Amino acid sequence: MSTADSADHADSAAPAGTPALSLRGAALSYGTHEVWSDLDLDVHPGELVAVLGPNGSGKTSLVRAVLGQQPLTRGRLEVRGRRPRAGSPEIGYVPQQRLIDPMTPLRARDLVRQGLDGHRWGVPLPSRRMRTRVDELLAAVGASAYGDVPVGLLSGGEQQRVRIAQAVATDPALLLCDEPLLSLDLAHQREVVGVIDARRRAGTAVLFVTHEINPVLDVVDKVLYLAPAGHRVGTPEEVLTTESLSQLYGTRVEVLHHGGRVLIAATGAHLDHDCHPAGLLEAEGAA
Amino acid sequence: MSWDAIINFDDYSRLLPLVTNSLWAAAALGLVGGLVGVLVAARDMAFAVHGISELSFAGAAAALLVGMDVVLGSVVGSLIAAVLIGVLGVRARDRNSIIGVLMPFGLGLGVLFLALYPGRSANKFGLLTGQVVAVDNPRLTTMLVTSAVVLAVLAVVWRPLLFASVDPDGAAARGVPVRGLSLVFMVVLGLSVAMAVQVVGALLVLSLLITPAAAATRVSASPLWVPVLSVTFAMASAVGGILLALGGTVPISPYVTTISFAIYVVCRVLGARRGRRGWTRRRPTGLVGAPG
């Protein structure tokens, strides 16, 4: 039911058809180093856009810009038609997957509650209303069974579910996921993608930063590929081709489609170590 | 050497009134130390506590040498160390090296000031290992006021500070002023360490700022019960330590550290048993593993 709320919510304040996230001619530089420029991107309610690219291509900078933590050098960035500000309830943020310390003094339900009131001053007092809302959020991500378990004792996949519940606590129009699958095994990756996709189907726009496309290939609407020699936006079929990636990397890159998976491999001998195409390692290990 | 030097309850009723001030100071310290310890654990800053306490010791020794208020010297030393660590050590790796640099310097300065100090040696060692009857009325007032300030600040910043401590990125995304809160925390920590130095001495501050919270997180993960238990453990260690130390001739710190260590061991054993049985029962439900 919380998902139905969010769909209403998305339509109520901004005019119909307003994208949840919109970038126009956006550019970001640090000093003289331009990370990306002329970036145009719309993410509409119910759409999932994957952001791909090698390390250093500006994925994290994009996340920080959307969160309102990093101003653009040029261009426009709007979340539901407004400039983003730090702490906006319109944006749910799932940080990079890393294991939570086992001795952290929080249970799963406390982590979720932080998404509702963790930013407020004072001391969190027990509240029936909060408890009910947290129970709903836990149920929506399939985490009801371990709501009272210390977060540090949950598996990596369980922790991600709980983090997603925290991120969607404010019924955000945009869900921003920064490498949420990092170091999860395939089964857990699938589960976490399932939870995020359920949210997308209910009308939330999702910007999904990842270094490997395959876990989200079935649910992705568009891809933004950030690379050293530029970027490209389009469907996976348009962007993930030998021709387009070779152009983006400025060197020959082979894209193979095999069994519903995309394998990206450098054929030229001199791909820079730091910017080897995403998927290269995973392509060999997993299929 | 006889046991009388360590545990001795002769003349207890006559001695007890002499340490009323110390007992109040210990109770206040237990309250503050137990709460601050929870945040220290969440922020993984045990080493910083030790570093700050050495500079606090240097400050106190300097004050002793020039005839100033020792508590004030201790507070100044603590705050300088805490702010330096807070500003220069934003990342964990930088922080550890900054602390490693500051700590021996502080200890060395303190030793120098004490060597130059012509007064009684009991005062000197008190700063390092604690003393029972050191708390006179003005000093107790200073300590109670300091505790009140720390508690008031914690009451305001507790929730966002805990959020920022366990998940800085997530908290920043929710608009929590992570950098500002981290400086506020360093000041709170500095004040708490300066207080602890007065009772248990600079070398053993960890027993009241680290051990109680570490014990509490072994047996609970509730954001309510962890602070409550941590405060209880810290108070029991500090007050209990003074009551046991009273008749003997050894410094107070071994009593405090032994009680707090014993509590930790018990909690660790309980926690291990609980962990084996599956800490908190997971509710059986058909929905597990079926997202959406």
Short mmCIF file of C-alpha atoms in Angstrom, two decimals, chain B:
data_model
loop_
_atom_site.label_atom_id
_atom_site.label_comp_id
_atom_site.label_asym_id
_atom_site.label_seq_id
_atom_site.Cartn_x
_atom_site.Cartn_y
_atom_site.Cartn_z
CA MET B 1 52.40 -7.50 51.24
CA SER B 2 49.00 -8.40 52.66
CA TRP B 3 45.47 -8.39 51.29
CA ASP B 4 44.73 -5.54 53.69
CA ALA B 5 46.49 -3.19 51.34
CA ILE B 6 44.05 -4.10 48.57
CA ILE B 7 40.75 -4.79 50.28
CA ASN B 8 40.23 -3.44 53.79
CA PHE B 9 36.90 -2.51 55.30
CA ASP B 10 38.16 -1.44 58.76
CA ASP B 11 37.07 2.10 59.63
CA TYR B 12 34.77 2.02 56.60
CA SER B 13 32.07 4.16 58.18
CA ARG B 14 34.65 6.76 59.12
CA LEU B 15 36.22 6.82 55.64
CA LEU B 16 33.06 6.87 53.58
CA PRO B 17 32.07 10.51 54.26
CA LEU B 18 35.52 11.58 53.07
CA VAL B 19 34.79 10.37 49.55
CA THR B 20 31.23 11.63 49.07
CA ASN B 21 32.48 14.11 46.50
CA SER B 22 34.36 11.41 44.63
CA LEU B 23 31.27 9.21 44.57
CA TRP B 24 29.18 11.97 43.03
CA ALA B 25 31.93 12.69 40.53
CA ALA B 26 32.12 8.99 39.68
CA ALA B 27 28.36 8.76 39.18
CA ALA B 28 28.39 11.77 36.84
CA LEU B 29 31.33 10.31 35.00
CA GLY B 30 29.56 6.97 34.64
CA LEU B 31 26.55 8.68 33.09
CA VAL B 32 28.63 10.73 30.66
CA GLY B 33 31.21 8.03 29.91
CA GLY B 34 28.58 5.35 29.31
CA LEU B 35 26.73 7.50 26.78
CA VAL B 36 29.78 8.90 25.01
CA GLY B 37 31.23 5.38 24.87
CA VAL B 38 28.31 4.20 22.73
CA LEU B 39 29.15 6.86 20.16
CA VAL B 40 32.88 6.18 20.41
CA ALA B 41 32.16 2.53 19.58
CA ALA B 42 29.83 3.43 16.70
CA ARG B 43 32.49 5.75 15.27
CA ASP B 44 35.34 3.31 15.89
CA MET B 45 37.36 5.88 17.82
CA ALA B 46 38.82 4.00 20.79
CA PHE B 47 42.34 5.00 19.80
CA ALA B 48 41.33 8.68 19.68
CA VAL B 49 40.10 8.45 23.29
CA HIS B 50 43.51 7.25 24.37
CA GLY B 51 45.26 9.98 22.38
CA ILE B 52 43.07 12.70 23.87
CA SER B 53 43.62 11.44 27.40
CA GLU B 54 47.41 11.75 27.04
CA LEU B 55 47.12 15.39 26.01
CA SER B 56 44.62 15.93 28.78
CA PHE B 57 47.25 14.58 31.15
CA ALA B 58 49.82 17.01 29.74
CA GLY B 59 47.40 19.89 30.24
CA ALA B 60 46.68 18.87 33.82
CA ALA B 61 50.39 18.47 34.59
CA ALA B 62 51.12 21.90 33.13
CA ALA B 63 48.39 23.42 35.30
CA LEU B 64 49.78 21.67 38.36
CA LEU B 65 53.24 23.05 37.61
CA VAL B 66 52.16 26.67 37.22
CA GLY B 67 49.66 26.48 40.08
CA MET B 68 46.50 26.74 37.96
CA ASP B 69 43.31 24.75 38.28
CA VAL B 70 44.15 21.17 37.31
CA VAL B 71 40.69 20.41 35.90
CA LEU B 72 40.90 23.46 33.69
CA GLY B 73 44.34 22.41 32.43
CA SER B 74 43.00 18.96 31.75
CA VAL B 75 40.02 20.34 29.81
CA VAL B 76 42.22 22.63 27.73
CA GLY B 77 44.60 19.77 26.85
CA SER B 78 41.68 17.51 25.93
CA LEU B 79 39.98 20.08 23.75
CA ILE B 80 43.16 20.93 21.85
CA ALA B 81 43.75 17.24 21.15
CA ALA B 82 40.11 16.56 20.26
CA VAL B 83 39.86 19.46 17.84
CA LEU B 84 43.22 18.62 16.20
CA ILE B 85 42.13 15.02 15.72
CA GLY B 86 38.71 16.13 14.47
CA VAL B 87 40.08 18.62 11.94
CA LEU B 88 43.17 16.76 10.71
CA GLY B 89 41.80 13.25 10.91
CA VAL B 90 38.63 13.23 8.85
CA ARG B 91 39.53 9.94 7.23
CA ALA B 92 40.19 6.98 9.51
CA ARG B 93 43.72 6.39 8.22
CA ASP B 94 44.80 10.01 8.72
CA ARG B 95 43.16 9.99 12.10
CA ASN B 96 45.14 7.06 13.40
CA SER B 97 48.44 8.54 12.33
CA ILE B 98 47.59 11.95 13.82
CA ILE B 99 46.71 10.27 17.11
CA GLY B 100 49.87 8.20 17.00
CA VAL B 101 51.85 11.42 16.57
CA LEU B 102 50.05 13.38 19.29
CA MET B 103 49.95 10.69 21.94
CA PRO B 104 53.66 10.23 22.76
CA PHE B 105 54.16 14.00 22.48
CA GLY B 106 51.44 14.62 25.06
CA LEU B 107 52.71 11.94 27.40
CA GLY B 108 56.26 13.27 27.09
CA LEU B 109 55.16 16.83 27.86
CA GLY B 110 53.22 15.58 30.87
CA VAL B 111 56.21 13.68 32.20
CA LEU B 112 58.35 16.79 31.76
CA PHE B 113 55.92 19.02 33.68
CA LEU B 114 55.61 16.47 36.48
CA ALA B 115 59.38 16.13 36.75
CA LEU B 116 59.66 19.89 37.13
CA TYR B 117 56.84 20.02 39.71
CA PRO B 118 58.29 20.25 43.21
CA GLY B 119 55.17 19.18 45.12
CA ARG B 120 54.01 15.84 46.51
CA SER B 121 54.38 12.85 44.27
CA ALA B 122 50.91 11.51 45.13
CA ASN B 123 49.44 14.38 43.12
CA LYS B 124 51.64 13.45 40.21
CA PHE B 125 50.64 9.84 40.01
CA GLY B 126 47.02 10.73 40.63
CA LEU B 127 46.88 12.24 37.17
CA LEU B 128 48.05 9.02 35.59
CA THR B 129 46.36 6.40 37.75
CA GLY B 130 43.54 8.20 39.55
CA GLN B 131 42.96 9.05 43.17
CA VAL B 132 40.07 8.61 45.56
CA VAL B 133 40.06 11.74 47.64
CA ALA B 134 41.18 14.19 44.98
CA VAL B 135 37.78 15.73 44.38
CA ASP B 136 37.28 18.83 46.50
CA ASN B 137 34.17 21.02 46.34
CA PRO B 138 35.19 23.43 43.58
CA ARG B 139 36.45 20.54 41.48
CA LEU B 140 33.19 18.64 41.97
CA THR B 141 31.26 21.70 40.85
CA THR B 142 33.38 21.96 37.71
CA MET B 143 32.81 18.29 36.97
CA LEU B 144 29.06 18.44 37.52
CA VAL B 145 28.74 21.51 35.32
CA THR B 146 30.83 19.84 32.62
CA SER B 147 28.64 16.74 32.80
CA ALA B 148 25.50 18.84 32.54
CA VAL B 149 26.85 20.58 29.44
CA VAL B 150 27.82 17.27 27.81
CA LEU B 151 24.45 15.69 28.61
CA ALA B 152 22.55 18.70 27.27
CA VAL B 153 24.50 18.65 24.00
CA LEU B 154 24.05 14.88 23.65
CA ALA B 155 20.30 15.20 24.22
CA VAL B 156 20.09 17.55 21.24
CA VAL B 157 22.42 15.81 18.79
CA TRP B 158 21.99 12.14 19.78
CA ARG B 159 19.77 10.94 16.94
CA PRO B 160 21.51 12.61 13.96
CA LEU B 161 24.92 11.93 15.50
CA LEU B 162 24.21 8.21 15.79
CA PHE B 163 22.91 8.19 12.19
CA ALA B 164 26.05 9.99 10.99
CA SER B 165 28.24 7.63 13.02
CA VAL B 166 26.92 4.36 11.62
CA ASP B 167 26.20 5.57 8.07
CA PRO B 168 27.86 8.88 7.14
CA ASP B 169 26.84 8.74 3.46
CA GLY B 170 23.23 7.89 4.16
CA ALA B 171 23.02 10.55 6.86
CA ALA B 172 24.52 13.20 4.57
CA ALA B 173 21.97 12.29 1.89
CA ARG B 174 19.21 12.90 4.45
CA GLY B 175 20.65 16.35 5.18
CA VAL B 176 22.45 15.57 8.43
CA PRO B 177 25.37 18.04 8.89
CA VAL B 178 27.93 15.23 9.18
CA ARG B 179 31.08 17.39 9.35
CA GLY B 180 29.66 19.80 11.91
CA LEU B 181 28.36 17.01 14.11
CA SER B 182 31.70 15.28 14.04
CA LEU B 183 33.35 18.41 15.47
CA VAL B 184 30.62 18.72 18.09
CA PHE B 185 31.29 15.13 19.02
CA MET B 186 35.03 15.74 19.36
CA VAL B 187 34.39 18.59 21.81
CA VAL B 188 31.97 16.41 23.81
CA LEU B 189 34.55 13.65 23.80
CA GLY B 190 37.29 16.04 24.92
CA LEU B 191 35.20 17.23 27.88
CA SER B 192 34.32 13.66 28.88
CA VAL B 193 37.94 12.54 28.74
CA ALA B 194 39.03 15.51 30.86
CA MET B 195 36.48 14.45 33.49
CA ALA B 196 37.55 10.83 33.41
CA VAL B 197 41.20 11.81 33.89
CA GLN B 198 40.23 13.39 37.24
CA VAL B 199 38.84 10.12 38.58
CA VAL B 200 40.63 7.18 36.97
CA GLY B 201 43.73 8.91 35.62
CA ALA B 202 44.93 9.40 32.07
CA LEU B 203 46.18 5.86 31.53
CA LEU B 204 42.89 4.18 32.31
CA VAL B 205 40.29 6.43 30.75
CA LEU B 206 39.46 3.67 28.30
CA SER B 207 38.01 1.56 31.12
CA LEU B 208 35.13 4.03 31.48
CA LEU B 209 34.80 5.31 27.92
CA ILE B 210 35.29 2.11 25.93
CA THR B 211 34.75 -1.02 28.01
CA PRO B 212 31.17 -0.37 29.25
CA ALA B 213 29.84 0.34 25.75
CA ALA B 214 31.76 -2.60 24.31
CA ALA B 215 30.18 -4.84 26.96
CA ALA B 216 26.70 -3.45 26.26
CA THR B 217 26.91 -4.05 22.50
CA ARG B 218 27.79 -7.68 23.23
CA VAL B 219 24.41 -8.35 24.79
CA SER B 220 22.09 -5.93 23.00
CA ALA B 221 21.64 -4.05 19.75
CA SER B 222 18.69 -1.98 20.84
CA PRO B 223 19.37 1.75 20.51
CA LEU B 224 17.61 2.16 23.87
CA TRP B 225 19.17 -0.69 25.86
CA VAL B 226 22.76 -0.27 24.67
CA PRO B 227 23.08 3.25 26.15
CA VAL B 228 21.16 2.24 29.31
CA LEU B 229 23.38 -0.79 29.92
CA SER B 230 26.53 1.11 29.03
CA VAL B 231 25.71 3.83 31.57
CA THR B 232 24.87 1.22 34.21
CA PHE B 233 28.16 -0.60 33.64
CA ALA B 234 30.21 2.60 33.68
CA MET B 235 28.55 3.80 36.88
CA ALA B 236 28.97 0.42 38.57
CA SER B 237 32.67 0.43 37.65
CA ALA B 238 33.39 3.98 38.74
CA VAL B 239 31.33 4.06 41.96
CA GLY B 240 32.07 0.43 42.83
CA GLY B 241 35.77 1.04 42.24
CA ILE B 242 35.85 3.90 44.75
CA LEU B 243 33.91 1.92 47.37
CA LEU B 244 36.33 -1.00 47.09
CA ALA B 245 39.44 1.18 46.96
CA LEU B 246 38.52 3.09 50.07
CA GLY B 247 40.22 1.06 52.76
CA GLY B 248 43.24 -0.09 50.78
CA THR B 249 46.39 1.79 49.99
CA VAL B 250 46.56 1.06 46.25
CA PRO B 251 45.31 3.63 43.70
CA ILE B 252 41.68 3.52 42.63
CA SER B 253 42.21 2.63 38.99
CA PRO B 254 42.85 -1.13 39.35
CA TYR B 255 39.47 -1.50 41.06
CA VAL B 256 37.65 0.44 38.36
CA THR B 257 39.39 -1.38 35.53
CA THR B 258 38.85 -4.79 37.14
CA ILE B 259 35.12 -4.25 37.65
CA SER B 260 34.65 -2.93 34.14
CA PHE B 261 36.70 -5.78 32.68
CA ALA B 262 34.74 -8.37 34.67
CA ILE B 263 31.46 -6.93 33.36
CA TYR B 264 32.84 -7.11 29.83
CA VAL B 265 33.86 -10.76 30.22
CA VAL B 266 30.42 -11.71 31.55
CA CYS B 267 28.70 -9.84 28.70
CA ARG B 268 30.96 -11.44 26.14
CA VAL B 269 30.14 -14.92 27.40
CA LEU B 270 26.42 -14.15 27.50
CA GLY B 271 26.62 -12.61 24.04
CA ALA B 272 28.43 -15.63 22.61
CA ARG B 273 25.77 -17.98 23.98
CA ARG B 274 23.06 -15.77 22.61
CA GLY B 275 24.79 -15.55 19.25
CA ARG B 276 25.01 -19.33 18.98
CA ARG B 277 21.32 -19.74 19.66
CA GLY B 278 20.51 -17.18 17.01
CA TRP B 279 20.48 -13.87 18.85
CA THR B 280 16.94 -12.75 18.15
CA ARG B 281 14.35 -15.18 16.94
CA ARG B 282 13.55 -14.65 13.33
CA ARG B 283 9.87 -14.74 12.80
CA PRO B 284 8.94 -17.60 10.49
CA THR B 285 7.12 -16.22 7.49
CA GLY B 286 6.39 -17.40 4.00
CA LEU B 287 7.34 -14.03 2.56
CA VAL B 288 11.09 -14.34 3.08
CA GLY B 289 12.89 -14.33 -0.22
CA ALA B 290 9.85 -13.18 -2.17
CA PRO B 291 10.34 -9.49 -2.91
CA GLY B 292 7.40 -7.39 -3.99
#
